[in-house]
Coordinates of C-alpha atoms and ligand atoms in Angstrom, one line a residue:
M1 CA 61.0 57.6 125.9
N2 CA 64.3 57.3 126.2
K3 CA 65.3 58.8 123.3
K4 CA 62.1 61.5 123.3
I5 CA 64.7 62.2 126.6
S6 CA 68.2 62.9 124.7
F7 CA 66.8 64.6 122.4
S8 CA 65.2 66.9 124.3
I9 CA 68.4 67.8 125.8
W10 CA 70.3 68.2 122.5
Y11 CA 67.7 70.9 122.2
V12 CA 67.8 72.9 124.8
F13 CA 71.8 73.0 124.7
L14 CA 71.7 73.6 121.2
A15 CA 69.8 77.2 122.0
I16 CA 71.7 77.6 124.8
W17 CA 74.6 77.4 122.5
A18 CA 72.7 79.1 119.9
V19 CA 71.5 81.7 122.0
I20 CA 76.2 82.1 123.3
L21 CA 76.6 82.6 119.7
V22 CA 73.5 85.0 118.8
H23 CA 75.3 87.1 122.2
D24 CA 78.2 87.2 120.9
F25 CA 78.7 88.7 117.3
I26 CA 75.8 90.6 117.9
L27 CA 79.5 92.2 120.4
A28 CA 81.4 91.1 118.2
L29 CA 79.7 93.2 115.7
Q30 CA 79.7 96.5 117.1
K31 CA 82.6 96.2 118.7
I32 CA 82.0 96.3 122.3
E33 CA 84.3 97.1 124.2
E34 CA 84.1 95.8 127.7
I35 CA 85.6 97.9 130.8
P36 CA 85.8 97.8 134.2
Y37 CA 83.5 100.7 135.9
S38 CA 86.6 102.3 137.0
E39 CA 88.1 102.3 134.0
F40 CA 84.1 103.8 133.0
K41 CA 84.0 106.5 135.7
T42 CA 87.9 107.2 135.0
L43 CA 86.5 108.9 131.1
V44 CA 83.5 110.8 132.4
V45 CA 85.0 111.8 134.5
A46 CA 88.0 113.2 131.2
G47 CA 84.6 114.2 129.6
Q48 CA 85.2 111.4 127.1
V49 CA 82.3 109.4 127.4
A50 CA 78.8 110.6 125.0
E51 CA 75.8 108.8 126.1
V52 CA 74.7 106.0 128.0
S53 CA 72.2 103.7 128.9
L54 CA 71.8 102.8 132.6
G55 CA 70.1 99.0 133.0
S56 CA 70.2 97.8 136.6
H57 CA 73.1 96.1 136.3
T58 CA 74.9 96.9 133.3
L59 CA 75.9 99.8 131.6
S60 CA 76.4 100.6 127.9
G61 CA 77.7 104.2 125.9
K62 CA 79.3 105.5 123.6
L63 CA 82.3 108.0 123.7
K64 CA 83.0 111.0 122.3
P65 CA 84.6 110.5 118.6
A66 CA 88.7 110.9 118.6
E67 CA 90.7 112.9 116.5
G68 CA 90.3 111.3 113.2
A69 CA 88.5 108.0 113.6
K70 CA 84.9 108.5 112.2
E71 CA 82.9 106.1 113.8
P72 CA 82.5 106.6 117.8
K73 CA 83.9 103.4 119.8
L74 CA 81.5 101.6 122.6
F75 CA 82.2 100.1 125.8
S76 CA 80.1 98.1 128.0
S77 CA 80.5 98.2 132.3
I78 CA 79.0 96.3 135.0
R79 CA 77.3 98.1 137.1
V80 CA 79.0 99.0 140.3
E81 CA 76.7 100.4 143.3
D82 CA 77.0 104.3 143.2
P83 CA 74.2 107.0 144.0
D84 CA 76.6 109.7 142.5
L85 CA 76.5 108.5 139.5
V86 CA 73.5 110.3 137.9
K87 CA 75.2 113.8 139.8
E88 CA 78.3 112.9 137.9
L89 CA 77.3 111.7 134.6
Q90 CA 75.1 115.7 134.5
A91 CA 77.9 117.2 135.6
H92 CA 79.8 116.4 132.5
Q93 CA 77.2 116.6 130.2
V94 CA 76.9 113.0 129.6
K95 CA 73.9 112.1 127.9
F96 CA 71.8 109.3 129.3
V97 CA 68.7 107.1 129.2
G98 CA 68.0 104.7 131.7
V99 CA 66.7 100.8 130.2
V100 CA 65.3 98.0 131.5
E101 CA 67.6 95.7 130.1
S102 CA 67.0 91.6 129.1
T103 CA 67.6 88.8 131.5
F104 CA 67.0 86.2 129.1
L105 CA 70.7 85.4 129.3
R106 CA 70.8 85.7 132.9
D107 CA 67.8 83.6 133.8
L108 CA 68.5 80.9 131.3
L109 CA 72.8 80.6 132.9
S110 CA 71.6 80.8 136.3
W111 CA 68.2 78.7 136.0
I112 CA 68.4 76.6 133.0
L113 CA 71.5 75.3 133.1
P114 CA 71.9 74.0 136.8
V115 CA 68.9 71.8 135.0
V116 CA 70.1 70.6 131.9
V117 CA 73.2 69.4 134.1
F118 CA 70.3 67.4 136.2
L119 CA 69.7 66.0 133.8
A120 CA 71.8 64.8 132.0
I121 CA 73.3 63.6 134.6
W122 CA 69.4 61.5 135.4
F123 CA 70.0 60.5 131.7
F124 CA 73.1 59.1 131.3
I125 CA 72.6 57.4 135.2
F126 CA 69.2 55.6 133.4
R127 CA 71.3 54.6 130.1
R128 CA 74.2 52.7 132.5
L129 CA 70.9 50.7 134.4
G130 CA 68.9 50.2 131.4
Q131 CA 72.4 48.6 130.2
A132 CA 72.9 47.0 133.6
Q133 CA 69.3 45.6 133.1
G134 CA 68.9 44.3 129.6
G135 CA 67.0 47.0 128.3
F136 CA 64.9 48.4 130.0
M137 CA 65.3 52.4 128.6
Q138 CA 64.8 50.5 125.6
V139 CA 61.6 50.6 125.1
G140 CA 60.1 53.4 122.3
Q141 CA 63.8 52.9 120.9
S142 CA 63.0 49.1 119.5
K143 CA 65.8 47.1 118.5
A144 CA 63.5 45.6 115.9
K145 CA 63.4 47.3 113.4
I146 CA 60.9 47.1 110.4
Y147 CA 63.3 46.9 106.9
A148 CA 61.3 48.0 103.9
E149 CA 62.3 47.3 100.7
K150 CA 60.7 48.9 97.9
D151 CA 62.9 46.5 95.4
T152 CA 64.5 44.0 96.5
K153 CA 66.9 43.6 92.9
V154 CA 66.8 39.7 94.0
T155 CA 65.3 37.1 91.7
F156 CA 64.9 33.9 91.1
A157 CA 67.8 33.6 89.3
D158 CA 69.7 34.6 92.2
V159 CA 68.5 31.5 94.3
A160 CA 69.4 27.6 93.2
G161 CA 69.5 24.5 94.3
V162 CA 66.1 24.5 95.5
D163 CA 63.8 23.9 92.6
E164 CA 60.8 22.9 94.4
A165 CA 60.6 25.7 96.6
K166 CA 60.7 27.7 94.0
E167 CA 58.2 26.0 92.7
E168 CA 56.1 26.4 95.2
L169 CA 56.5 29.6 95.1
R170 CA 55.2 30.4 91.7
E171 CA 52.1 30.3 92.6
V172 CA 52.4 33.7 94.9
I173 CA 54.5 35.6 92.5
E174 CA 51.5 34.7 90.0
F175 CA 48.8 35.9 92.5
L176 CA 50.8 39.1 93.6
K177 CA 51.2 40.2 89.8
T178 CA 47.5 39.6 89.4
P179 CA 45.3 39.2 92.1
E180 CA 42.5 40.1 89.7
K181 CA 42.6 36.6 88.1
F182 CA 42.9 34.8 91.5
T183 CA 39.2 36.6 92.7
K184 CA 37.9 36.0 89.6
L185 CA 38.6 32.2 89.6
G186 CA 37.8 32.5 93.3
G187 CA 40.8 30.2 94.0
K188 CA 42.0 29.9 97.3
I189 CA 44.9 32.4 98.1
P190 CA 47.3 31.3 100.5
K191 CA 47.9 33.5 102.8
G192 CA 50.9 32.9 105.0
I193 CA 53.6 30.6 103.6
L194 CA 56.2 28.8 105.9
L195 CA 59.7 28.9 104.9
V196 CA 61.6 25.9 106.8
G197 CA 64.8 24.4 106.7
P198 CA 68.1 24.6 108.3
P199 CA 70.0 27.8 108.8
G200 CA 71.1 29.3 105.6
T201 CA 70.0 27.4 103.0
G202 CA 68.7 30.5 101.9
K203 CA 64.7 30.9 103.1
T204 CA 65.5 34.8 103.8
L205 CA 66.7 34.9 99.9
L206 CA 64.0 33.1 99.0
A207 CA 61.9 35.2 100.3
R208 CA 63.2 38.3 99.2
A209 CA 63.4 36.7 95.4
V210 CA 59.2 36.3 95.7
A211 CA 59.2 39.8 96.4
G212 CA 61.4 40.6 93.7
E213 CA 59.4 38.2 91.2
A214 CA 56.5 40.0 91.7
G215 CA 57.6 43.5 91.4
V216 CA 56.5 44.2 95.1
T217 CA 57.1 45.4 98.9
F218 CA 59.3 43.4 100.8
F219 CA 58.9 44.2 104.7
S220 CA 60.8 42.3 106.5
I221 CA 61.4 41.7 110.2
S222 CA 62.9 38.9 113.0
G223 CA 61.0 37.5 115.3
S224 CA 64.0 37.7 117.8
E225 CA 63.6 40.9 117.9
F226 CA 60.5 41.2 119.2
V227 CA 61.1 39.8 121.8
E228 CA 63.4 41.5 124.4
M229 CA 60.8 44.3 125.1
F230 CA 58.4 45.3 127.5
V231 CA 55.0 43.5 127.4
G232 CA 52.6 45.1 124.7
V233 CA 55.3 46.9 122.7
G234 CA 56.0 43.6 120.4
A235 CA 52.1 43.6 120.2
A236 CA 52.0 47.4 119.3
R237 CA 55.5 46.6 116.5
V238 CA 53.4 44.2 114.5
R239 CA 50.3 45.8 114.8
D240 CA 52.0 48.8 113.0
L241 CA 53.7 46.6 110.6
F242 CA 50.1 44.8 108.9
E243 CA 49.3 48.6 109.5
Q244 CA 52.1 50.3 106.8
A245 CA 52.0 46.7 104.7
K246 CA 48.6 47.1 103.8
L247 CA 49.0 51.1 102.9
K248 CA 51.5 49.4 101.0
A249 CA 49.2 47.1 99.3
P250 CA 50.5 44.8 96.8
C251 CA 53.3 43.5 99.5
I252 CA 54.9 40.7 101.7
I253 CA 55.7 40.4 105.2
F254 CA 58.7 38.1 105.9
I255 CA 59.3 37.6 109.7
D256 CA 62.6 35.5 109.7
E257 CA 62.7 33.4 113.4
L258 CA 59.0 33.0 113.4
D259 CA 60.3 30.4 116.2
A260 CA 61.4 33.3 118.4
L261 CA 58.4 34.2 118.8
G262 CA 56.2 31.8 117.7
K263 CA 56.6 29.2 120.8
A264 CA 54.4 27.3 121.9
R265 CA 52.8 29.3 124.6
G266 CA 53.3 27.3 127.9
M267 CA 56.7 26.3 127.0
G268 CA 59.4 26.5 129.0
P269 CA 60.7 27.8 132.9
M270 CA 57.9 30.7 132.3
A271 CA 55.1 31.6 130.4
H272 CA 56.3 35.1 129.0
E273 CA 54.0 37.2 129.6
E274 CA 55.2 39.5 126.5
R275 CA 56.0 36.5 123.7
E276 CA 52.6 35.3 124.2
Q277 CA 51.1 39.1 124.0
T278 CA 53.2 39.2 121.0
L279 CA 52.2 36.5 119.7
N280 CA 48.6 37.1 119.9
Q281 CA 48.2 40.2 118.0
L282 CA 49.9 38.0 115.6
L283 CA 47.1 35.4 115.7
V284 CA 44.9 38.3 114.9
E285 CA 46.4 40.2 112.7
M286 CA 46.5 37.1 110.3
D287 CA 42.8 36.7 111.0
G288 CA 42.1 40.1 110.4
F289 CA 43.1 40.4 107.2
D290 CA 42.4 39.8 104.1
P291 CA 44.4 38.7 101.0
R292 CA 42.8 39.7 98.3
I293 CA 44.2 43.4 99.5
G294 CA 47.6 41.7 98.5
V295 CA 49.2 41.2 100.8
I296 CA 51.2 37.8 101.7
L297 CA 52.4 37.2 105.2
M298 CA 55.9 34.2 104.7
A299 CA 57.5 33.1 107.8
A300 CA 61.1 30.8 108.1
T301 CA 62.1 28.7 110.9
N302 CA 64.5 25.9 111.5
R303 CA 62.8 24.7 114.0
P304 CA 58.7 24.2 113.0
E305 CA 58.6 21.5 116.0
I306 CA 58.2 24.4 118.3
L307 CA 55.3 26.5 116.8
D308 CA 52.7 27.4 118.6
P309 CA 50.1 25.0 116.8
A310 CA 47.6 28.3 116.3
L311 CA 49.9 29.5 113.9
L312 CA 49.7 26.5 111.8
R313 CA 46.2 25.8 111.6
A314 CA 43.9 26.4 108.0
G315 CA 44.2 29.8 107.5
R316 CA 47.2 31.2 109.3
F317 CA 50.7 29.3 108.0
D318 CA 49.1 26.2 107.0
R319 CA 51.1 26.0 103.9
H320 CA 55.0 24.1 104.0
V321 CA 57.5 25.1 102.2
L322 CA 60.6 22.8 102.5
V323 CA 63.8 24.4 101.9
D324 CA 66.4 22.0 102.5
R325 CA 70.5 21.4 102.3
P326 CA 70.9 20.8 98.3
D327 CA 72.8 17.9 96.6
K328 CA 75.5 17.8 94.8
G329 CA 73.8 20.1 91.1
G330 CA 72.2 22.0 93.6
R331 CA 75.4 23.2 95.1
L332 CA 76.9 23.4 91.7
A333 CA 74.4 25.6 91.4
I334 CA 75.0 27.7 93.9
L335 CA 78.5 27.7 93.9
R336 CA 77.8 29.5 89.9
V337 CA 75.7 31.6 91.1
H338 CA 77.9 33.4 93.6
A339 CA 81.0 32.4 90.8
R340 CA 79.4 35.3 88.4
Q341 CA 80.8 37.8 91.0
V342 CA 84.3 37.2 90.2
T343 CA 86.9 35.5 87.5
L344 CA 87.3 32.2 87.1
G345 CA 90.9 30.4 86.0
P346 CA 90.7 27.7 83.7
D347 CA 91.4 25.5 86.2
A348 CA 89.1 25.9 88.0
D349 CA 86.7 22.6 89.1
L350 CA 83.5 23.8 90.9
E351 CA 82.1 19.9 90.2
N352 CA 85.0 18.9 92.1
I353 CA 84.4 21.8 94.6
A354 CA 80.4 20.5 94.5
A355 CA 81.4 17.1 95.1
M356 CA 83.9 17.4 97.9
T357 CA 81.2 19.5 100.0
P358 CA 78.2 17.3 100.9
G359 CA 76.0 18.9 103.7
F360 CA 77.1 22.3 103.1
S361 CA 74.0 25.6 103.2
G362 CA 74.0 27.7 100.6
A363 CA 75.7 30.3 103.3
D364 CA 78.6 27.5 103.3
L365 CA 79.3 27.4 99.7
A366 CA 78.4 31.4 98.9
N367 CA 81.6 32.1 102.0
I368 CA 83.8 29.7 100.1
I369 CA 83.3 31.7 97.3
N370 CA 84.1 34.7 98.2
E371 CA 87.0 33.8 100.5
A372 CA 88.7 32.3 97.8
A373 CA 88.4 34.7 96.3
L374 CA 89.9 37.8 99.0
L375 CA 92.9 34.7 98.6
A376 CA 93.7 35.2 95.3
V377 CA 93.5 39.6 95.7
R378 CA 95.8 38.7 98.6
R379 CA 98.4 35.7 96.5
G380 CA 98.2 38.6 93.9
K381 CA 96.3 36.9 91.1
D382 CA 93.7 38.2 88.7
Q383 CA 92.5 34.2 89.0
V384 CA 90.1 32.6 90.8
G385 CA 92.1 28.6 90.8
I386 CA 91.7 25.5 92.0
S387 CA 94.5 26.1 94.9
E388 CA 92.1 28.7 96.3
L389 CA 88.3 27.5 95.9
Q390 CA 90.2 24.7 97.7
E391 CA 91.5 25.9 100.2
A392 CA 88.3 28.0 101.2
V393 CA 87.7 24.9 101.7
E394 CA 89.0 24.2 104.1
R395 CA 89.1 27.5 106.0
V396 CA 84.9 26.9 106.5
I397 CA 85.8 23.6 107.8
A398 CA 88.0 24.5 110.1
G399 CA 88.4 28.0 110.8
L400 CA 91.4 29.9 109.8
E401 CA 95.0 29.2 110.8
K402 CA 95.7 31.2 113.6
K403 CA 99.6 31.3 112.8
N404 CA 99.6 33.1 115.4
R405 CA 99.4 30.6 118.3
V406 CA 102.2 28.8 119.0
L407 CA 102.5 25.7 120.9
N408 CA 105.5 24.9 122.6
K409 CA 107.5 21.7 120.9
M410 CA 106.8 19.1 123.6
E411 CA 102.9 20.1 122.6
K412 CA 103.3 20.3 118.4
E413 CA 104.6 17.4 119.0
R414 CA 101.7 15.4 120.8
V415 CA 99.5 16.9 118.4
A416 CA 102.1 15.6 115.6
Y417 CA 101.0 11.8 116.8
H418 CA 97.5 12.6 117.6
E419 CA 96.7 13.8 114.2
T420 CA 98.9 10.9 112.4
G421 CA 96.5 8.3 114.8
H422 CA 93.0 9.8 113.3
A423 CA 94.0 9.7 110.0
L424 CA 96.3 6.6 109.8
V425 CA 93.4 4.4 111.4
A426 CA 91.1 6.3 108.9
L427 CA 93.8 5.0 106.5
S428 CA 93.2 1.5 107.6
L429 CA 89.3 1.4 107.8
P430 CA 88.0 0.5 104.5
G431 CA 85.2 2.5 103.6
S432 CA 86.1 5.6 105.2
D433 CA 86.2 8.7 104.1
Q434 CA 89.1 9.7 102.2
V435 CA 91.6 11.7 104.2
Q436 CA 92.5 14.8 102.1
K437 CA 95.1 16.3 104.2
I438 CA 96.9 16.4 107.9
S439 CA 97.8 19.7 109.8
I440 CA 99.2 21.1 112.7
I441 CA 98.2 25.4 112.0
P442 CA 96.0 25.5 114.9
R443 CA 92.9 26.3 113.2
G444 CA 89.2 28.1 114.5
I445 CA 88.5 28.3 118.4
A446 CA 89.5 25.5 119.3
A447 CA 91.8 23.0 117.0
L448 CA 95.8 22.7 117.7
G449 CA 95.7 20.9 114.2
Y450 CA 93.2 18.1 112.5
T451 CA 92.8 15.6 110.4
L452 CA 91.1 17.0 106.8
Q453 CA 87.9 14.3 105.5
L454 CA 86.1 14.5 103.1
P455 CA 83.3 12.7 102.0
T456 CA 83.4 11.3 97.8
E457 CA 80.0 11.7 97.5
D458 CA 76.3 12.2 99.5
R459 CA 75.4 9.9 101.3
F460 CA 72.2 8.8 102.6
L461 CA 72.5 5.9 104.9
M462 CA 75.0 4.8 107.6
T463 CA 76.0 0.6 108.3
K464 CA 76.9 0.0 111.9
S465 CA 80.9 -1.0 110.2
E466 CA 80.8 2.0 108.6
L467 CA 79.6 4.2 112.7
E468 CA 82.0 1.6 114.5
N469 CA 85.1 2.9 111.9
K470 CA 84.4 6.3 112.9
V471 CA 83.7 5.6 116.2
A472 CA 87.4 4.2 116.1
V473 CA 88.9 7.0 113.3
L474 CA 87.9 9.6 116.7
L475 CA 89.2 7.6 119.0
G476 CA 92.5 7.0 117.1
G477 CA 94.1 11.0 118.4
R478 CA 93.9 9.2 122.0
I479 CA 95.2 6.3 121.3
A480 CA 97.8 7.5 120.0
E481 CA 99.4 9.7 122.4
E482 CA 98.7 6.5 124.8
L483 CA 100.9 5.6 123.1
I484 CA 103.7 7.2 122.4
F485 CA 104.0 8.9 125.6
G486 CA 102.2 6.8 127.7
E487 CA 98.9 9.0 129.0
A488 CA 96.1 10.8 127.8
S489 CA 96.4 14.5 127.1
T490 CA 93.5 17.1 127.4
G491 CA 93.7 17.2 123.4
A492 CA 91.0 15.1 123.1
Q493 CA 87.8 16.1 124.4
N494 CA 85.9 16.9 121.1
D495 CA 86.5 14.0 119.4
L496 CA 85.0 12.1 122.5
V497 CA 82.6 13.8 122.9
K498 CA 81.7 12.4 118.7
A499 CA 82.8 9.4 119.5
T500 CA 80.1 9.3 122.9
D501 CA 77.3 11.1 120.6
I502 CA 77.8 8.2 117.5
A503 CA 77.7 5.4 120.8
K504 CA 74.5 6.3 121.6
S505 CA 72.6 7.1 118.4
M506 CA 73.5 3.7 118.2
V507 CA 71.8 2.0 120.6
K508 CA 69.7 4.6 121.1
A509 CA 68.3 5.4 117.6
Y510 CA 69.6 3.0 115.3
G511 CA 68.5 -0.5 117.0
M512 CA 72.4 -1.6 117.0
S513 CA 73.3 -2.8 120.4
E514 CA 72.6 -6.4 120.0
K515 CA 71.3 -6.3 123.7
L516 CA 68.7 -4.2 123.9
G517 CA 67.5 -5.4 120.0
A518 CA 65.7 -3.5 117.2
I519 CA 63.8 -0.9 119.5
T520 CA 64.2 3.2 119.1
L521 CA 64.8 4.7 123.0
E522 CA 64.9 8.3 121.5
R523 CA 62.6 9.5 119.1
E524 CA 64.2 11.9 117.4
R525 CA 61.8 15.0 116.8
Q526 CA 60.3 15.0 113.4
P527 CA 59.5 18.1 111.9
Q528 CA 55.9 17.6 112.5
F529 CA 54.1 20.3 113.1
I530 CA 52.4 18.7 116.3
Q531 CA 51.3 18.8 119.6
I532 CA 54.4 18.2 121.3
Q533 CA 54.5 16.3 124.9
M534 CA 56.8 17.8 127.5
S535 CA 57.2 14.7 128.5
Q536 CA 58.9 13.2 125.5
E537 CA 62.7 14.3 126.8
K538 CA 63.4 11.4 128.2
G539 CA 62.0 8.8 126.7
D540 CA 59.8 6.0 128.2
Y541 CA 62.6 3.5 129.6
S542 CA 63.0 2.0 132.5
E543 CA 65.4 2.8 135.1
E544 CA 66.8 -1.0 133.7
T545 CA 67.5 0.3 130.4
A546 CA 69.3 3.2 131.0
R547 CA 71.9 1.3 133.3
E548 CA 71.6 -1.6 129.4
I549 CA 72.4 1.8 127.6
D550 CA 75.3 2.7 129.7
C551 CA 76.3 -0.6 129.4
E552 CA 76.5 -0.9 125.5
I553 CA 77.6 2.4 125.2
R554 CA 80.7 1.1 127.0
R555 CA 81.3 -1.3 125.4
I556 CA 80.6 -0.4 121.4
I557 CA 83.3 2.1 122.5
D558 CA 85.3 -0.2 124.7
E559 CA 85.5 -2.3 121.4
Q560 CA 86.6 0.1 118.9
Y561 CA 88.9 1.5 122.0
E562 CA 91.1 -2.1 121.9
R563 CA 90.4 -2.8 117.6
V564 CA 92.7 1.1 117.0
K565 CA 95.2 0.6 120.3
R566 CA 95.7 -3.2 118.2
L567 CA 96.1 -2.0 114.7
L568 CA 98.4 1.3 115.6
A569 CA 100.4 -1.0 117.8
E570 CA 101.2 -2.6 114.5
R571 CA 102.0 0.3 113.2
K572 CA 103.8 2.0 115.8
A573 CA 106.9 2.3 113.3
V574 CA 104.4 4.3 110.5
L575 CA 102.7 6.4 113.4
Q576 CA 106.3 7.5 113.7
A577 CA 107.8 7.4 110.8
G578 CA 104.2 9.6 109.5
A579 CA 103.8 12.3 112.7
K580 CA 107.7 13.2 112.2
V581 CA 107.6 14.1 108.0
L582 CA 104.5 16.3 109.5
L583 CA 106.3 17.3 112.1
E584 CA 109.1 19.3 109.8
R585 CA 106.4 20.4 107.2
E586 CA 103.4 21.3 109.6
V587 CA 101.2 19.7 106.8
I588 CA 101.0 16.9 103.9
S589 CA 97.9 15.3 102.9
G590 CA 96.5 11.9 103.0
A591 CA 98.2 10.4 99.6
E592 CA 101.9 10.9 101.2
L593 CA 100.6 9.4 104.8
K594 CA 99.4 6.2 102.8
A595 CA 102.7 6.7 100.8
I596 CA 104.7 6.4 103.7
M597 CA 102.4 3.2 105.1
E598 CA 102.3 1.3 102.2
K599 CA 106.7 1.8 102.6
G600 CA 105.9 0.0 105.8
Ligands
ADP1 P1 69.0 31.2 106.2 O1 67.1 32.6 106.1 O2 67.6 30.3 105.3 O3 69.3 31.5 107.0 P2 69.6 32.8 104.0 O4 69.1 33.7 102.5 O5 69.6 34.0 105.4 O6 69.0 31.9 104.8 O7 71.4 32.7 103.2 C1 72.3 33.7 103.7 C2 73.0 33.7 102.3 O8 73.2 32.2 101.8 C3 72.2 34.0 101.2 O9 72.4 35.9 101.2 C4 72.9 33.8 100.1 O10 74.0 34.4 99.8 C5 73.2 32.6 100.3 N1 72.6 31.2 99.6 C6 71.7 30.6 100.7 N2 71.0 29.9 99.8 C7 71.7 29.6 98.7 C8 71.4 29.7 97.1 N3 69.9 28.4 97.5 N4 71.1 30.2 96.5 C9 72.2 31.2 96.5 N5 72.9 31.2 97.5 C10 72.3 31.2 99.4
ZN2 ZN1 91.5 14.4 117.7

């Protein structure tokens, strides 16, 4: 609706402008001079006028050619109420005719212009209103764009570290390439494939690569874009999408963020009418098409457990492909894929980078290569070296350095002790992640300083004492502040959140509290494709158990608190020496702090 209105307004404006322009142009071309009526009368009396056309409101005519001039001069004038005019013209032998003049322009100006102005104001107000109401006027100007790519130019060579997923998708490519082969054998063709995995692991990339490998058109749309609209519009879009796809078969339809659209019906505070209709339409379309025409539906989600079970039933998204975070080998492969676009120096050891980035997604790794290349450019280098890569890892972990955030001297000192506290505890407790670097240059949104700890290997298990050590390291910052300044500051909030979370998981999920025993009180929502019970949020335990849980969490934190307090009190001299160096230099390495510690 919105779009149409704005269009017609522009057409009218354009038309008016064009008319005015043409009118002026014709006048200019004919060199018609606009003169006052009085001057016209004088000219008539002086016998200079040759002929006149009389309209009811205007008149125009020709003068007698002046001496030497070939062209007679043209003029026009507004006509004034003047009963003697005709008599006078006759007296001075002026030829005259009456004409019916075109009133188009006048009508246009007196009628259409106000209407246009009104429409413009109306349009403007409603657009404002529409924005305020979160898209009331968005209807029809749907944000849910269907993107169709004829040739995605992405192949399996561009996707690394997800070999199992690739293996599973090979069959789909085969089918899209030669559907006849499959139909002849009567094999079952998958209709809907659900890619499941954390954000940034390459689900979209993988879907595009399937289209690229098979050489078919790739239709994509995001689930979250469907649900912002009026009831019925999303459903119409789904219909539209499938219609377009069927015309272009063989092809792939890819729906990103399927969970936004396919949340279990009846979940949440209100049943969402629009989402439900859209989802129903999607189900109808899925049931209604025959994959043998060469249309394959793919979708991605990182929260399969909240999907409506109807979506996962046989004949719909019944094939699930896990796209997980890459392991070390996978990370190296992904880094290599993205490093093809940059020039690496001889010291740029990608294996080193792969080793220090457990838990990173493909998108994070792509980002590292990109950041490193930008850094190299900024440093005027023509190759990306290991120092740029390492700096890029830090940037991706901790955000950008914020050199312009100025801390006062007191704050800076506090941050230096806080960070040295973390680092010192980490260095003192066996089995903690290696301390790479301690910095008091503010970074990212919230960090005023940070201690960069990187694991040396991928970990899949953690022991109880390792978790306790983690809590201890997190408390180290706050306790160092207390020890030196006598009181804590707000800077430790984030640390406390993390420490509490760990302690909570130890008690509730991992059964690591002796008092409560080896039971789990919190069922992690597994990404299983089962119907969810709404009552699972709190877990089913008594008030009494809840109180015990709280006590146990507090006990774990308190124990670590006492332990760290003793540890730092013993090493107060090292803490002070380390913080002093950090204050001077702003950044020191873990090894340097270790050297200070060993000196005593
Ligand atoms: P998702 O859809 O899972 O959130 P994307 O496919 O959008 O993730 O990934 C974003 C970007 O990250 C990709 O365009 C690509 O550059 C990079 N990337 C992610 N995973 C991989 C991978 N396995 N191999 C290569 N590049 C990857
Ligand atoms: Zn801290």
